Coordinates of C-alpha atoms and ligand atoms in Angstrom, one line a residue:
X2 CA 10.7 -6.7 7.4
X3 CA 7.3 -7.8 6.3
X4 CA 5.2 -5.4 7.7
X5 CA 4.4 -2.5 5.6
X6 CA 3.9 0.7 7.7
X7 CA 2.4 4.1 7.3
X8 CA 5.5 6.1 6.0
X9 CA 4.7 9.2 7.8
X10 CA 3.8 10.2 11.5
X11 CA 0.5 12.0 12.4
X12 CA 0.7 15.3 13.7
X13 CA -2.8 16.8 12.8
X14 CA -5.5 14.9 13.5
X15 CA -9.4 15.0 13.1
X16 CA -12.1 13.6 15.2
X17 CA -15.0 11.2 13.4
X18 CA -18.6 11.1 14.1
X19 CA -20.1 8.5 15.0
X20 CA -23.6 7.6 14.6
X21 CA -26.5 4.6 15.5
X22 CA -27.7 2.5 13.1
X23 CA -30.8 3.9 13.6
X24 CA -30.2 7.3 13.2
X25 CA -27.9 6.2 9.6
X26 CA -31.6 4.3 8.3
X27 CA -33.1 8.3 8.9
X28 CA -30.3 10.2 7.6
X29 CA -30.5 7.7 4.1
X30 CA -33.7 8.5 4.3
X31 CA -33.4 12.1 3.9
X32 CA -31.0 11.7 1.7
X33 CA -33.0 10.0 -1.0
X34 CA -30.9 7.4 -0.5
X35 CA -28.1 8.7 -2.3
X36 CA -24.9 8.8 -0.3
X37 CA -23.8 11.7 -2.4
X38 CA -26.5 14.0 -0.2
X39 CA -25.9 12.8 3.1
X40 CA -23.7 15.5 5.0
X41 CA -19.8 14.3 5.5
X42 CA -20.6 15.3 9.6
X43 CA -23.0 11.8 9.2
X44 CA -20.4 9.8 7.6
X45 CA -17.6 7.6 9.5
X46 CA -15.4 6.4 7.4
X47 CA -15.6 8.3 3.8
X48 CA -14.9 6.6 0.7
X49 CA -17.0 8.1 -1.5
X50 CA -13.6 9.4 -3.6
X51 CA -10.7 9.8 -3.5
X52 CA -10.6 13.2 -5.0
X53 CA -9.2 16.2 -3.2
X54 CA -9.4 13.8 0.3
X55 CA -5.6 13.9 0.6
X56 CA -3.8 14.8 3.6
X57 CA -1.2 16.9 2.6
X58 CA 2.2 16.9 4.3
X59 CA 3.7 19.8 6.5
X60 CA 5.8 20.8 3.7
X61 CA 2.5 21.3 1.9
X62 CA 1.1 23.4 4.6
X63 CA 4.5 25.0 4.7
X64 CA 4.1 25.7 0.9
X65 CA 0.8 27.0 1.7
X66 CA 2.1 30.1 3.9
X67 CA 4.6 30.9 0.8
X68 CA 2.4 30.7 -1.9
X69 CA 3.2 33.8 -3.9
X70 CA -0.3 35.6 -4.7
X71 CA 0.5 37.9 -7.3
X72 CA -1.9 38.0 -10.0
X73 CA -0.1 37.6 -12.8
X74 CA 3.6 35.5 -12.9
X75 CA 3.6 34.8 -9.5
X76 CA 7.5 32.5 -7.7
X77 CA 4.4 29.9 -7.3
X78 CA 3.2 29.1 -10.7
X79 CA 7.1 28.9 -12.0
X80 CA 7.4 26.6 -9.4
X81 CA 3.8 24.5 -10.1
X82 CA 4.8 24.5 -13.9
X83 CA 8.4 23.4 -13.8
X84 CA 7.2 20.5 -11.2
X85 CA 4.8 19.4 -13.8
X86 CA 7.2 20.0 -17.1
X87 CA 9.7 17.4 -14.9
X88 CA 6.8 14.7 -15.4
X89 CA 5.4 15.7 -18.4
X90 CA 7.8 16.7 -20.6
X91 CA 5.2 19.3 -22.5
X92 CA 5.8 22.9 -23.6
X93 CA 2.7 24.2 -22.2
X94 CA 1.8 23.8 -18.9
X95 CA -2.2 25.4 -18.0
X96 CA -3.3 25.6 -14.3
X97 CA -6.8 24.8 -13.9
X98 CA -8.9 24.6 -10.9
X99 CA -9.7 21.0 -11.2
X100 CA -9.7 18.2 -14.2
X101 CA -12.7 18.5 -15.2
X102 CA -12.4 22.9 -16.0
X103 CA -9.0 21.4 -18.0
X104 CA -11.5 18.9 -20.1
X105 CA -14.1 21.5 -20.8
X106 CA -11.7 23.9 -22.2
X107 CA -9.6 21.3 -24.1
X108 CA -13.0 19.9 -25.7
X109 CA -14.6 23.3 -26.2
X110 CA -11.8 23.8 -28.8
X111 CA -11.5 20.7 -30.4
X112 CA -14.9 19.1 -29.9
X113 CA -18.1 19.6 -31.6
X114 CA -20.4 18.0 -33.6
X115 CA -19.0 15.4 -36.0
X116 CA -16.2 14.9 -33.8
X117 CA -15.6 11.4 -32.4
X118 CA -13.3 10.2 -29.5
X119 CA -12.0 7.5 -28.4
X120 CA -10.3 6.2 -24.8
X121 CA -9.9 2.6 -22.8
X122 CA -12.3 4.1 -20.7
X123 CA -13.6 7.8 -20.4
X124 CA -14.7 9.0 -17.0
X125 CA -17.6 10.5 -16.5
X126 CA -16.5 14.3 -16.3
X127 CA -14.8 13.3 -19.4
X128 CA -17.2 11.8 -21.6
X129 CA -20.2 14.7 -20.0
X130 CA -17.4 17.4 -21.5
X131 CA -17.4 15.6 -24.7
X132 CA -20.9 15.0 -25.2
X133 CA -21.7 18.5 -24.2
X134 CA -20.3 19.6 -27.1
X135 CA -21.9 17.5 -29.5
X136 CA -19.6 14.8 -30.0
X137 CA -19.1 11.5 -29.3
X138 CA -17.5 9.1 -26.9
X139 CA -16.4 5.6 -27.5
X140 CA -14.6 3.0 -24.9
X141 CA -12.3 0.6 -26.3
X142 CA -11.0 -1.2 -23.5
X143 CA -9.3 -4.4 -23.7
X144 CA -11.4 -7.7 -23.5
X145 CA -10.1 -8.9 -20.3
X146 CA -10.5 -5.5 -18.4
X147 CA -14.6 -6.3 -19.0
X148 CA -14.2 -9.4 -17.0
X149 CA -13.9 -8.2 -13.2
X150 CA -13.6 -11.9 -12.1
X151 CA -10.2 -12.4 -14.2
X152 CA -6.7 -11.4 -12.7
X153 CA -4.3 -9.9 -15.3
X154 CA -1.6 -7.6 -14.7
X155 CA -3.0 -4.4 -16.5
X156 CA -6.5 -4.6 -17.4
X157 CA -7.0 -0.8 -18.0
X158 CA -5.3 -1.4 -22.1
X159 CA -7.3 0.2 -24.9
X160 CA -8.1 -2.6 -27.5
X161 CA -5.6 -2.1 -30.0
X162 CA -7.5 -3.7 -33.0
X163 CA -10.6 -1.7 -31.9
X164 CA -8.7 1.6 -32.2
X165 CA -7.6 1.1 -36.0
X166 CA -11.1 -0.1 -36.9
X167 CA -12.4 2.4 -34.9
X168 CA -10.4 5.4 -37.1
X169 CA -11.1 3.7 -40.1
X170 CA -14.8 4.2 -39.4
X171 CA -14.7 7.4 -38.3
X172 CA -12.0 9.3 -40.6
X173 CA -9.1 10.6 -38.9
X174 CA -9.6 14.3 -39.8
X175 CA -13.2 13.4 -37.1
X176 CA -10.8 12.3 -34.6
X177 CA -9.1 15.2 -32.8
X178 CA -7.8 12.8 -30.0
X179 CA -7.2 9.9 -28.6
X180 CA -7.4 9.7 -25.0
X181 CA -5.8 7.2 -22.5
X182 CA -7.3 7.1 -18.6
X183 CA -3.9 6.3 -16.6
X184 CA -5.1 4.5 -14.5
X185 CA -8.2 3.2 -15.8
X186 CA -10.5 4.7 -12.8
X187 CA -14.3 3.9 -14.2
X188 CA -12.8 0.5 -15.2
X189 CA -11.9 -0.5 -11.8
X190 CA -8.3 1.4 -11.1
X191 CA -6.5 -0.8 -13.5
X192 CA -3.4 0.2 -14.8
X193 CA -2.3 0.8 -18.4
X194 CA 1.0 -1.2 -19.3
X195 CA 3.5 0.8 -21.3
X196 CA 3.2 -1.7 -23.9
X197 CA 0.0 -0.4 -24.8
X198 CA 1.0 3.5 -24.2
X199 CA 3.3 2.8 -26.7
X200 CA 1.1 0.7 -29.2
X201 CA -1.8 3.3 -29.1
X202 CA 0.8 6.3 -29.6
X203 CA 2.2 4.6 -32.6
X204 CA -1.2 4.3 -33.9
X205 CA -1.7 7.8 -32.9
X206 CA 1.1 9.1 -34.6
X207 CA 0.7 6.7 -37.8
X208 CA -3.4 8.5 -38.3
X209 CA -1.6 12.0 -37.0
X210 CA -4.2 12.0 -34.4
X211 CA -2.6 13.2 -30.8
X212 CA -2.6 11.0 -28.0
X213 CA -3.6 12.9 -24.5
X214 CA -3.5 11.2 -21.0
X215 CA -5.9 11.7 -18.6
X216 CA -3.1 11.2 -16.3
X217 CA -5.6 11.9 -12.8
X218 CA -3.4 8.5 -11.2
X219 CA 0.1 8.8 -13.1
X220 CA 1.9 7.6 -10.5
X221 CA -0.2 4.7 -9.0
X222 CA 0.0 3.3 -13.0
X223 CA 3.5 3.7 -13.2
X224 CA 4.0 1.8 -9.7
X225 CA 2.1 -0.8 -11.2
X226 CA 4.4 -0.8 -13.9
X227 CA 7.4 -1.1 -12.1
X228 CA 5.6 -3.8 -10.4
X229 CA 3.7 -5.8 -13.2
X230 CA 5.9 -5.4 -16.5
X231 CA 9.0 -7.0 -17.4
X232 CA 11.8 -4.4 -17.9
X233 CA 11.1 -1.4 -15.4
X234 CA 12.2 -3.3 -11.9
X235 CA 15.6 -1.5 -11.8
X236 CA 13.9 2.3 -13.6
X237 CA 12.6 4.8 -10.9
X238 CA 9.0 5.3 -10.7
X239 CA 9.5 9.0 -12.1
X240 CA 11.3 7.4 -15.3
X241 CA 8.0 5.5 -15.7
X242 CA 6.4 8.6 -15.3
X243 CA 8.6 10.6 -17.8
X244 CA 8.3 7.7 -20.5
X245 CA 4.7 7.4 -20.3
X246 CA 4.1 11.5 -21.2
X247 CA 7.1 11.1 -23.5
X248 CA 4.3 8.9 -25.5
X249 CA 1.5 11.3 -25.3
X250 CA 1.1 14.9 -26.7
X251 CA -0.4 16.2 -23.4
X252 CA -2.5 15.4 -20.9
X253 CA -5.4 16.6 -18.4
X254 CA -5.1 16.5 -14.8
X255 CA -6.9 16.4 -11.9
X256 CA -4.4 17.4 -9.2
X257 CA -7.3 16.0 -6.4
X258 CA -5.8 12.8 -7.2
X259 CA -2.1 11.6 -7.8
X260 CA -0.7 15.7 -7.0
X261 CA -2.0 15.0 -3.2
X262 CA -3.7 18.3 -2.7
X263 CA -7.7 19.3 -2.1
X264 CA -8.3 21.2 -5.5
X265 CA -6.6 22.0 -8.6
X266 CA -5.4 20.5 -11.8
X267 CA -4.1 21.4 -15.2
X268 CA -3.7 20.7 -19.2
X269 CA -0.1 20.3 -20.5
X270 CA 0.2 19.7 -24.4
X271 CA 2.9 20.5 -26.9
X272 CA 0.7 22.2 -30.0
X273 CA 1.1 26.0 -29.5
X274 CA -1.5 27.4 -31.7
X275 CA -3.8 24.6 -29.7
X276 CA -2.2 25.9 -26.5
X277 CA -2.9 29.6 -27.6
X278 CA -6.5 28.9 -28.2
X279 CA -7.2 27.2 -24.7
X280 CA -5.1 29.7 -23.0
X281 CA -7.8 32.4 -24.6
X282 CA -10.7 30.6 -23.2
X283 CA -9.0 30.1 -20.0
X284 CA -8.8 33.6 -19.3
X285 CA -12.8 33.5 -19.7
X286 CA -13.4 30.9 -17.5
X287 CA -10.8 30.5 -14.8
X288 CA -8.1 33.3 -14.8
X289 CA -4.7 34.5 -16.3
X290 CA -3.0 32.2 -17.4
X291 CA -0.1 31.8 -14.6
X292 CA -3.0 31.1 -11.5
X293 CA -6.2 29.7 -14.1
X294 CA -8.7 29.5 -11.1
X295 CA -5.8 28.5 -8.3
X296 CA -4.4 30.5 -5.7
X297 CA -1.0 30.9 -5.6
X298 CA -0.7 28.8 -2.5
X299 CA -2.4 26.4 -4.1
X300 CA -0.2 25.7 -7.1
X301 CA 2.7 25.7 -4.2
X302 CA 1.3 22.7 -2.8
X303 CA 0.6 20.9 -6.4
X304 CA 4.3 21.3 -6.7
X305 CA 5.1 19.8 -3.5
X306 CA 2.6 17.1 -3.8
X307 CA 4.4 15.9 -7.1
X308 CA 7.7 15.6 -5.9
X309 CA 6.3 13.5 -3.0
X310 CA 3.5 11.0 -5.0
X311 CA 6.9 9.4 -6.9
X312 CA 8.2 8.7 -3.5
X313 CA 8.4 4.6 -3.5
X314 CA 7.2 3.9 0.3
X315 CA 4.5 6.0 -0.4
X316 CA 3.4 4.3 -3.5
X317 CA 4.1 1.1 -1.7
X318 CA 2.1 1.6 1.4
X319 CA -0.7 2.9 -0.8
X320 CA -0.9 0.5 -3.2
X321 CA -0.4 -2.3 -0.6
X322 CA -3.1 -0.8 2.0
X323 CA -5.4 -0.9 -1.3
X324 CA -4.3 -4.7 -1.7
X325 CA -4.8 -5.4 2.0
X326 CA -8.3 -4.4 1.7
X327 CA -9.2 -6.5 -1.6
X328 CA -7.3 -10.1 0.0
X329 CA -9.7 -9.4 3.3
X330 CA -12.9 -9.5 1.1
X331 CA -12.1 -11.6 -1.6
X332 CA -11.0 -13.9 1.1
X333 CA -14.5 -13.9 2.5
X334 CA -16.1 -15.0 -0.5
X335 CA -16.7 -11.1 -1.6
X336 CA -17.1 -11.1 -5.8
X337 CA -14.5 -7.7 -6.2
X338 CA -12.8 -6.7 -9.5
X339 CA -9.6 -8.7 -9.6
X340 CA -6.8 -8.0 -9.2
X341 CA -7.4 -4.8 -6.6
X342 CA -6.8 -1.6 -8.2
X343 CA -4.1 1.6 -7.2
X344 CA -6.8 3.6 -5.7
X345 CA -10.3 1.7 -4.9
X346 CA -11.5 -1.7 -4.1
X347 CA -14.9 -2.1 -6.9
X348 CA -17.2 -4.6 -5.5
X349 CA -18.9 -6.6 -8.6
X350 CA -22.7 -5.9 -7.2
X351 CA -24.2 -8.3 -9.5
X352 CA -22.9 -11.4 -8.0
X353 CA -23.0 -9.5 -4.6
X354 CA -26.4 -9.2 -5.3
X355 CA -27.8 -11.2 -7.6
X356 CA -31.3 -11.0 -6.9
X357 CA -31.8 -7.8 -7.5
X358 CA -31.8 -7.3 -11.2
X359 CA -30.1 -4.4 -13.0
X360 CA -32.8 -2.1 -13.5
X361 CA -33.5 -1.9 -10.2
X362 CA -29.4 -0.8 -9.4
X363 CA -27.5 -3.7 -7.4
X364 CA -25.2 -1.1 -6.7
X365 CA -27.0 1.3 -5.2
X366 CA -28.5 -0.7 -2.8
X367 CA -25.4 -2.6 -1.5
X368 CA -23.8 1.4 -1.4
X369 CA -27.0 1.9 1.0
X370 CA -26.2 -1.1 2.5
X371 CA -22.3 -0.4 3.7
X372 CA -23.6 3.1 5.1
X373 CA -26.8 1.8 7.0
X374 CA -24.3 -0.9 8.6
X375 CA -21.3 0.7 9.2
X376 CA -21.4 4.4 8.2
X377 CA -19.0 4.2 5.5
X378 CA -19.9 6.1 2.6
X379 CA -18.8 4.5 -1.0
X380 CA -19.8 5.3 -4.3
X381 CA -22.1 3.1 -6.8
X382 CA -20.6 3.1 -10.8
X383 CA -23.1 1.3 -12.5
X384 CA -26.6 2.3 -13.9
X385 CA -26.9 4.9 -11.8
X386 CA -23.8 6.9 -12.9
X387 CA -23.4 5.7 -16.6
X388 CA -26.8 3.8 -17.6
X389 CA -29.0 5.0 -20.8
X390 CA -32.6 5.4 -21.8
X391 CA -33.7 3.8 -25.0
X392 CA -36.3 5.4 -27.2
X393 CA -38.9 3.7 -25.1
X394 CA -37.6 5.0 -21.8
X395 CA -36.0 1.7 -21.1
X396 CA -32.7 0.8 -19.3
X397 CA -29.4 0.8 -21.5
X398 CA -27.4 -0.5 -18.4
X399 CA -23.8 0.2 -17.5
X400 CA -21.0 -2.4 -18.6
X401 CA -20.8 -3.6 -15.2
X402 CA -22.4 -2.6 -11.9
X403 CA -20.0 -1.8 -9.4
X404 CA -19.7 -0.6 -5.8
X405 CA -16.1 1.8 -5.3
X406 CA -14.6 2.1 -1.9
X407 CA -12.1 5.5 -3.1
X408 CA -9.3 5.3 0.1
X409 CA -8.1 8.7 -0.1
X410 CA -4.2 9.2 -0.2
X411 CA -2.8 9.4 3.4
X412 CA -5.7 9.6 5.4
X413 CA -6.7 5.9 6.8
X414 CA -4.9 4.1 8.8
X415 CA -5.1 0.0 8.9
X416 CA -7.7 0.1 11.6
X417 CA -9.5 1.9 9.7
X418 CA -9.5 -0.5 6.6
X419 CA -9.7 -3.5 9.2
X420 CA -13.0 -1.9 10.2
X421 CA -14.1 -1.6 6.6
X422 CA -13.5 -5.2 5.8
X423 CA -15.5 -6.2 8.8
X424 CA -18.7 -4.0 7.6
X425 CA -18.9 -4.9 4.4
X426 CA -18.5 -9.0 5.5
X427 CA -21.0 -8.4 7.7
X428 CA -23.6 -7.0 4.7
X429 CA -22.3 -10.1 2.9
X430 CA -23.5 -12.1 5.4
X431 CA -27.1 -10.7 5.4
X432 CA -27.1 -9.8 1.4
X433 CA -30.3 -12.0 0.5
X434 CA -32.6 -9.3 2.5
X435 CA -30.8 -6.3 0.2
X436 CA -33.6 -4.5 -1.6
X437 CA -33.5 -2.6 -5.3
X438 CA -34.5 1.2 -6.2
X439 CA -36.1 3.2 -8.2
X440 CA -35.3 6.6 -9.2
X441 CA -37.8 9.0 -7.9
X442 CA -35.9 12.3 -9.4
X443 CA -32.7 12.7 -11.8
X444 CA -30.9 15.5 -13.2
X445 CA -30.4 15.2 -17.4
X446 CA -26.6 14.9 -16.8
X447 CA -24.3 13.4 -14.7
X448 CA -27.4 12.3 -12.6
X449 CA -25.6 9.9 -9.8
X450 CA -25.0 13.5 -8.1
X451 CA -28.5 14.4 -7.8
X452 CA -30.3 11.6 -8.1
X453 CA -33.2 10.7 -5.2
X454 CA -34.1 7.1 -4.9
X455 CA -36.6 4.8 -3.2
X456 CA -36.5 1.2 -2.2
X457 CA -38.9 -1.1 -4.1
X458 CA -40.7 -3.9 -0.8
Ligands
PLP18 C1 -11.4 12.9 -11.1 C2 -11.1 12.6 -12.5 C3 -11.4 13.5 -13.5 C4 -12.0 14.9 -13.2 O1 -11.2 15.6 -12.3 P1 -11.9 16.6 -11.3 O2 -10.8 17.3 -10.6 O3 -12.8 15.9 -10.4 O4 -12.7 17.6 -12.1 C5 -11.1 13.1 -14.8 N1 -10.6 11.9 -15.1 C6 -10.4 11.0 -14.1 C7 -9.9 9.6 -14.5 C8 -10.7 11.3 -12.8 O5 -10.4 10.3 -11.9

C-alpha cells in the first residue's frame, strides 16, 4: 500500500485551544513577541520543539507504575543502563536529567580555558556549556550543509579537511574532544553518513583525541542511513545504531528526543578515570549515580522508549510525516532547507523574507507571523538564538536565518500537518507586509529564551 499510516491507535487524548486572531495579535503582544513566553494554553498546534513533547506509549505509562524508586541501585536503572549499553556499546552508562546537565558535567571536567572543540555543528546548550567554561567552540560543517537550497543525501558531515587543519592549529593536547551532532539539529536535522562517522573517528583516533556523539536523534540519522547510503538497505536500523557508537568513545544524550520520553538523558563513554571524575560531580549536581536527577520511573520509560524508537514503521511514519510537510511547502514556492530533515521542517527566512534585512531578524518575524495566523508556535534559529556583537555593538549574524517547525514524536496527526501547511502558505501569500524587530531586552546567554522584542513600522 502507499499510504503511510499512523502506526499506533489513540487511546488518550488531549483537547486544544483555540483562539481568534485577534486575541493571538494581544497575546504576542504580551509576550514581547517571543513565542518562547506565550503560555502553551494560547498555542494550537506546538512546534516550538520537539524536546520532551513525545507521547509515550502504554507500555511507557505501564513502565511508569513499576519504576523501582529506591535511592540507590534501583531494578530501574539496571534496566535504563543495559537499554542504553545495547545502543551504545560504552562501559559507563550516567543518568542525567536532561542533555544539557550531561554537557555541563562532561565540559566542567575537560573544558576550560585554552581548550578548543570542534563539531559539524554544536547546538546551542552545547556550545553555552563549552563557552561557560572558557573554551572554545568551532563548527566545521561540510560545504554543502551551508547551502539550504541544495539537496544532498547527508548534509549534517563535519568538513573532513577542516578538522585536520583545524587540530593542526590548535595542538591536539588543546583538543579534549571532538564532537559529532547526530543528526545535525541547528544545521537543519540533517543526517551524518557513516562515511564521515567513520572518517572523523579515524582522525580522532590518529591525533588520540576522543570522538563523542551528541546522539539527541540517533535513530532518525540512522534511518536516514539505511535510507540514503549505499550498503545498509538489508542492516537493521539498531545495527546502524550500534556501528555508529561503535565509532565514538561516548556520547551525550538528551532522552527528550530520540528515547521518546518528557525528561531525562545521559553520558555514556568508555575512559574510567574520565567516567570516575564525572560520576563525582554528578553526585553534586544531580544525584547518586544509579537515578542522577531521574526518578526511577523515569529511567523505566527511557528504557522502553529505546527499544521502541528502532522500530521501522515508527521511524517511517516519522520521517515520512516530516517529508509530507516539506513537499506541501516547497511545492508552494516556500524556500525550506532541502532535502527535509528527521525531526523539523527549517524555513530559509531570508528568501521568505527578503525585505527585511538580517539585523532586523527575518526569522523572528515570520515565527510571529505563523502564530498570529494560525496559532502555531515554531521556533526562530537565526540571529536571535546564535547571532554576535562586534566590539562596536554591531550584528555578527547567524550562518543562516531559519524558521523550525519541531513535530514532536507521536503527537500530530496528518490533519494536523495538513493544517500547518495551509497556515504557513497563507503567510506566504501576504509575506511582503511582514515587519522586522528589534530587541528591546536580552539575557547575556542563550538569549532567544528571554528575549523581548518590538516590531520596527
Ligand atoms: C536538545 C538537544 C540538546 C540538549 O538537550 P536537553 O535535554 O534539552 O538539555 C543537546 N544537543 C542537541 C543536538 C539537542 O537537540
Amino acid at each position: 500500500m502507499k499510504t503511510i499510516i499512523e502506526p499506533f491507535k489513540i487511546k488518550s487524548v488531549e483537547p486544544i485551544r483555540f483562539t481568534t486572531k485577534e486575541e493571538r495579535k494581544e497575546i504576542l503582544k504580551n509576550a514581547g513577541y517571543n513565542p518562547f513566553l506565550i503560555h502553551a494554553d494560547d498555542v494550537l498546534i506546538d512546534l516550538l520543539t520537539d524536546s520532551g513533547t513525545s507521547a509515550m506509549s502504554s507500555e511507557q505509562w505501564s513502565g511508569i507504575m513499576k519504576g523501582d524508586e529506591s535511592y540507590a541501585g534501583a531494578k530501574s536503572f539496571y534496566r535504563f543502563e543495559s537499554a542504553v549499553k545495547k545502543i551504545t556499546g560504552d562501559k559507563f552508562i550516567i543518568p542525567t536529567h536532561q542533555g544539557r546537565a550531561a554537557e555541563k558535567i562532561l565540559f566542567s571536567v575537560i573544558g576550560g580555558k585554552g581548550k578548543y572543540f570542534a563539531a559539524n555543528t554544536f547546538f546551542d546548550t552545547t556550545r553555552a556549556n563549552i563557552e561557560f567554561t572558557g573554551a572554545e567552540a568551532f563548527d566545521l560543517l561540510n560545504e554543502i550543509g551551508k547551502h539550504p537550497e541544495i539537496r544532498a543525501p547527508f548534509k549534517g558531515d563535519m568538513d573532513v579537511d577542516a578538522l585536520e587543519s583545524f587540530i593542526k592549529k590548535y595542538g591536539r593536547e588543546n583538543i579534549p574532544l571532538v564532537v559529532l551532532t547526530v543528526t545535525n539539529n541547528s544545521g537543519g536535522g540533517q543526517p551524518v553518513s557513516m562515511k564521515n562517522i567513520r572518517e572523523v573517528s579515524a582522525i580522532c583516533k590518529k591525533n588520540n583525541i576522543p570522538l563523542f556523539l551528541d546522539a539527541c536523534r540517533f535513530a532518525e540519522n540512522a534511518y536516514f542511513i539505511k535510507l540514503r547510503e549505499e550498503g545498509y538497505q538489508n542492516k537493521s536500523v539498531l545495527e546502524i545504531c550500534q556501528e555508529m557508537f561503535s565509532y565514538a568513545d561516548g556520547s551525550t544524550m538528551s532522552a527528550k528526543k530520540d528515547a521518546l520520553v518528557n525528561i531525562g538523558g545521559w553520558l555514556s563513554l568508555n575512559d574510567e578515570e574520565l567516567a570516575m571524575k564525572c560520576r563525582n560531580l554528578l553526585i553534586v549536581t544531580e544525584g547518586f549515580v544509579t537515578y542522577g536527577g531521574l526518578a526511577g520511573r523515569d529511567l523505566e520509560a527511557i528504557a522502553q522508549g529505546l527499544e521502541e524508537v528502532v522500530d521501522e514503521h515508527y521511524l517511517q511514519y516519522r520521517i515520512r510525516s516530516i517529508e509530507y510537510l516539506g513537499e506541501k511547502l516547497i511545492s508552494n514556492g516556500i524556500p525550506i532547507i532541502e532535502p527535509p530533515g528527521g525531526h523539523a521542517i527549517y524555513i530559509d527566512a531570508k528568501r521568505f523574507a527578503p525585505h527585511i534585512p538580517v539585523d532586523q531578524f527575518p526569522g523572528q518575524s515570520v515565527t510571529c507571523a505563523i502564530y498570529e495566523e494560525g496559532g502555531i508556535r515554531a521556533c526562530e534559529i537565526g540571529s536571535v538564538m546564535f547571532g554576535k556583537y562586534d566590539k562596536n555593538g554591531k550584528l555578527i549574524p547567524a550562518m543562516m536565518e531559519l524558521v523550525r517547525l519541531a513535530i514532536p514524536r507521536r503527537v500530530y496527526t496528518q490533519s494536523h500537518i495538513d493544517y500547518v501547511a495551509e497556515v504557513i502558505i497563507e503567510v506566504f501569500k501576504n509575506r511582503d507586509k511582514l515587519k522586522g524587530f528589534e530587541i528591546v531586552y536580552e539575557a547575556p546567554m542563550l538569549r532567544h529564551f528571554t528575549a523581548k522584542f518590538r516590531e520596527i513600522n
